[in-house]
């Protein structure tokens, strides 16, 4: 019985080893195709998000391009699907923290962090809100165009920053109070 069992095991092993290379190749190929589809979907999603951002800001009250998309950041986000967004936000955070840089550069970094946080999937509205409030309070001479009262501003607040049950007016009142608190020494 042991000889028959050994022969049976040898036959099964032979059959399995004959199938394994094809099975492994199929599994690897399927994984590669899936990864390529995910990568294409991600790139398409990034392209769509950038396009939506450009459309949203086509009518912005900013006349000097302050609110334009940062192309180097978009390139990093596109090329590094898993880590790109965090890498860009980290780099912008480093720029913002560097007190030796001009206010407009630091304000630009903070603004773009807020934009990325509000537009990432899923959006981090709490972080975005905090960064916009910080921008408003800390840099009173920068990015005022996005804060000016306008239909565009209200639409962007609705689209990117409102929490459930909140209105534009309640958001603006909360932001005003928070900005006053941040200005106090």
Tab-separated table of C-alpha atoms in Angstrom:
chain	number	residue	atom	x	y	z
A	1	UNK	CA	0.000	0.000	0.000
A	2	UNK	CA	2.835	2.367	0.719
A	3	UNK	CA	4.335	1.742	-2.715
A	4	UNK	CA	1.011	2.522	-4.390
A	5	UNK	CA	0.593	5.578	-2.165
A	6	UNK	CA	4.099	6.783	-3.013
A	7	UNK	CA	3.402	6.255	-6.720
A	8	UNK	CA	0.130	8.142	-6.395
A	9	UNK	CA	1.884	11.054	-4.603
A	10	UNK	CA	4.617	11.092	-7.247
A	11	UNK	CA	1.996	11.193	-10.027
A	12	UNK	CA	0.114	14.036	-8.286
A	13	UNK	CA	3.337	15.937	-7.716
A	14	UNK	CA	4.296	15.479	-11.368
A	15	UNK	CA	0.884	16.736	-12.515
A	16	UNK	CA	0.941	19.699	-10.161
A	17	UNK	CA	4.453	20.734	-11.127
A	18	UNK	CA	3.412	20.563	-14.740
A	19	UNK	CA	0.502	22.911	-14.012
A	20	UNK	CA	2.291	25.232	-11.600
A	21	UNK	CA	4.360	27.249	-14.073
A	22	UNK	CA	1.251	28.055	-16.093
A	23	UNK	CA	-0.754	28.811	-12.961
A	24	UNK	CA	1.968	31.051	-11.601
A	25	UNK	CA	2.356	32.825	-14.938
A	26	UNK	CA	-1.410	33.320	-15.179
A	27	UNK	CA	-1.583	34.670	-11.631
A	28	UNK	CA	1.324	37.041	-12.205
A	29	UNK	CA	-0.127	38.171	-15.537
A	30	UNK	CA	-3.556	38.757	-13.998
A	31	UNK	CA	-1.960	40.726	-11.154
A	32	UNK	CA	0.007	42.824	-13.638
A	33	UNK	CA	-3.090	43.570	-15.741
A	34	UNK	CA	-5.048	44.483	-12.589
A	35	UNK	CA	-2.246	46.791	-11.419
A	36	UNK	CA	-2.123	48.458	-14.841
A	37	UNK	CA	-5.890	49.015	-14.774
A	38	UNK	CA	-5.663	50.487	-11.269
A	39	UNK	CA	-2.813	52.738	-12.361
A	40	UNK	CA	-4.755	53.933	-15.410
A	41	UNK	CA	-7.854	54.534	-13.289
A	42	UNK	CA	-5.795	56.514	-10.790
A	43	UNK	CA	-4.191	58.630	-13.524
A	44	UNK	CA	-7.598	59.225	-15.068
A	45	UNK	CA	-8.991	60.231	-11.657
A	46	UNK	CA	-6.087	62.666	-11.132
A	47	UNK	CA	-6.592	64.139	-14.607
A	48	UNK	CA	-10.313	64.532	-13.911
A	49	UNK	CA	-9.614	66.166	-10.529
A	50	UNK	CA	-7.127	68.621	-12.083
A	51	UNK	CA	-9.568	69.423	-14.874
A	52	UNK	CA	-12.364	69.980	-12.334
A	53	UNK	CA	-10.078	72.240	-10.286
A	54	UNK	CA	-9.216	74.276	-13.387
A	55	UNK	CA	-12.896	74.591	-14.278
A	56	UNK	CA	-13.762	75.605	-10.720
A	57	UNK	CA	-11.090	78.282	-10.731
A	58	UNK	CA	-11.696	79.580	-14.241
A	59	UNK	CA	-14.167	82.063	-12.758
A	60	UNK	CA	-12.298	82.783	-9.565
A	61	UNK	CA	-11.908	86.405	-8.511
A	62	UNK	CA	-8.105	85.994	-8.473
A	63	UNK	CA	-6.680	88.073	-11.315
A	64	UNK	CA	-2.990	87.214	-10.941
A	65	UNK	CA	-3.038	83.406	-11.041
A	66	UNK	CA	-2.565	82.971	-7.302
A	67	UNK	CA	-4.928	80.025	-7.285
A	68	UNK	CA	-3.500	78.109	-10.242
A	69	UNK	CA	-2.598	74.407	-10.138
A	70	UNK	CA	1.010	73.649	-9.207
A	71	UNK	CA	2.251	71.524	-12.113
A	72	UNK	CA	5.223	69.955	-10.237
A	73	UNK	CA	2.841	68.788	-7.503
A	74	UNK	CA	0.464	67.259	-10.047
A	75	UNK	CA	3.376	65.443	-11.701
A	76	UNK	CA	4.427	63.894	-8.380
A	77	UNK	CA	0.858	62.892	-7.564
A	78	UNK	CA	0.432	61.274	-10.989
A	79	UNK	CA	3.721	59.378	-10.880
A	80	UNK	CA	3.477	58.110	-7.309
A	81	UNK	CA	-0.016	56.762	-6.884
A	82	UNK	CA	0.383	55.436	-3.347
A	83	UNK	CA	2.601	58.120	-1.821
A	84	UNK	CA	2.381	61.140	-4.116
A	85	UNK	CA	-0.318	63.119	-2.320
A	86	UNK	CA	1.349	62.743	1.066
A	87	UNK	CA	4.754	63.573	-0.422
A	88	UNK	CA	3.472	66.796	-1.966
A	89	UNK	CA	1.676	67.848	1.218
A	90	UNK	CA	4.817	67.100	3.242
A	91	UNK	CA	6.986	69.181	0.882
A	92	UNK	CA	4.513	72.052	0.996
A	93	UNK	CA	4.469	71.777	4.791
A	94	UNK	CA	8.251	72.124	4.845
A	95	UNK	CA	8.031	75.251	2.685
A	96	UNK	CA	5.309	76.709	4.895
A	97	UNK	CA	7.346	76.053	8.072
A	98	UNK	CA	10.488	77.744	6.681
A	99	UNK	CA	10.354	81.190	8.323
A	100	UNK	CA	13.203	82.446	6.087
A	101	UNK	CA	10.982	82.340	2.995
A	102	UNK	CA	8.850	85.272	1.866
A	103	UNK	CA	5.264	85.435	3.069
A	104	UNK	CA	3.852	84.964	-0.423
A	105	UNK	CA	5.799	81.704	-0.829
A	106	UNK	CA	4.745	80.383	2.579
A	107	UNK	CA	1.141	81.474	1.984
A	108	UNK	CA	1.190	79.712	-1.403
A	109	UNK	CA	2.326	76.496	0.258
A	110	UNK	CA	-0.404	76.741	2.884
A	111	UNK	CA	-3.049	77.515	0.260
A	112	UNK	CA	-2.049	74.510	-1.831
A	113	UNK	CA	-2.084	72.218	1.210
A	114	UNK	CA	-5.656	73.370	1.864
A	115	UNK	CA	-6.620	72.762	-1.773
A	116	UNK	CA	-5.116	69.272	-1.810
A	117	UNK	CA	-6.743	68.325	1.490
A	118	UNK	CA	-10.147	69.510	0.266
A	119	UNK	CA	-9.874	67.682	-3.054
A	120	UNK	CA	-8.227	64.407	-2.106
A	121	UNK	CA	-10.260	61.205	-2.069
A	122	UNK	CA	-11.708	61.063	0.483
A	123	UNK	CA	-11.553	64.773	1.223
A	124	UNK	CA	-10.074	65.832	4.551
A	125	UNK	CA	-12.404	68.774	5.077
A	126	UNK	CA	-11.333	69.367	8.680
A	127	UNK	CA	-7.682	69.818	7.647
A	128	UNK	CA	-8.617	71.936	4.637
A	129	UNK	CA	-10.822	74.204	6.747
A	130	UNK	CA	-8.080	74.641	9.315
A	131	UNK	CA	-5.504	75.533	6.664
A	132	UNK	CA	-7.802	78.065	4.992
A	133	UNK	CA	-8.506	79.709	8.355
A	134	UNK	CA	-4.802	79.722	9.123
A	135	UNK	CA	-4.064	81.284	5.726
A	136	UNK	CA	-6.641	84.003	6.321
A	137	UNK	CA	-5.368	84.831	9.822
A	138	UNK	CA	-1.620	84.440	9.330
A	139	UNK	CA	-1.189	86.056	5.918
A	140	UNK	CA	-3.550	89.052	5.796
A	141	UNK	CA	-2.029	90.362	2.551
A	142	UNK	CA	-2.085	87.090	0.585
A	143	UNK	CA	-4.859	85.231	-1.246
A	144	UNK	CA	-7.500	87.763	-0.323
A	145	UNK	CA	-9.092	87.174	-3.722
A	146	UNK	CA	-10.382	83.751	-2.663
A	147	UNK	CA	-11.914	85.174	0.517
A	148	UNK	CA	-13.750	88.096	-1.088
A	149	UNK	CA	-17.517	87.887	-0.936
A	150	UNK	CA	-18.730	86.394	-4.198
A	151	UNK	CA	-20.948	83.696	-5.605
A	152	UNK	CA	-17.778	81.832	-6.601
A	153	UNK	CA	-16.480	81.787	-3.001
A	154	UNK	CA	-19.805	80.516	-1.689
A	155	UNK	CA	-19.921	77.771	-4.342
A	156	UNK	CA	-16.397	76.629	-3.453
A	157	UNK	CA	-17.270	76.565	0.251
A	158	UNK	CA	-20.344	74.437	-0.492
A	159	UNK	CA	-18.421	72.130	-2.764
A	160	UNK	CA	-15.238	71.672	-0.733
A	161	UNK	CA	-15.588	72.666	2.908
A	162	UNK	CA	-19.050	72.311	4.406
A	163	UNK	CA	-19.655	69.675	7.033
A	164	UNK	CA	-23.043	67.920	7.272
A	165	UNK	CA	-25.747	70.266	8.549
A	166	UNK	CA	-23.638	73.371	8.012
A	167	UNK	CA	-24.514	76.366	5.844
A	168	UNK	CA	-22.219	78.817	4.097
A	169	UNK	CA	-23.240	81.511	6.590
A	170	UNK	CA	-22.512	79.344	9.633
A	171	UNK	CA	-19.181	78.320	8.104
A	172	UNK	CA	-18.219	81.947	7.473
A	173	UNK	CA	-19.218	82.973	10.995
A	174	UNK	CA	-17.187	80.129	12.483
A	175	UNK	CA	-14.229	81.035	10.249
A	176	UNK	CA	-14.460	84.710	11.262
A	177	UNK	CA	-14.437	83.841	14.983
A	178	UNK	CA	-11.577	81.404	14.522
A	179	UNK	CA	-9.525	83.953	12.563
A	180	UNK	CA	-10.019	86.498	15.356
A	181	UNK	CA	-8.839	83.941	17.935
A	182	UNK	CA	-5.776	83.113	15.849
A	183	UNK	CA	-4.803	86.783	15.571
A	184	UNK	CA	-4.833	87.286	19.347
A	185	UNK	CA	-1.379	86.861	20.912
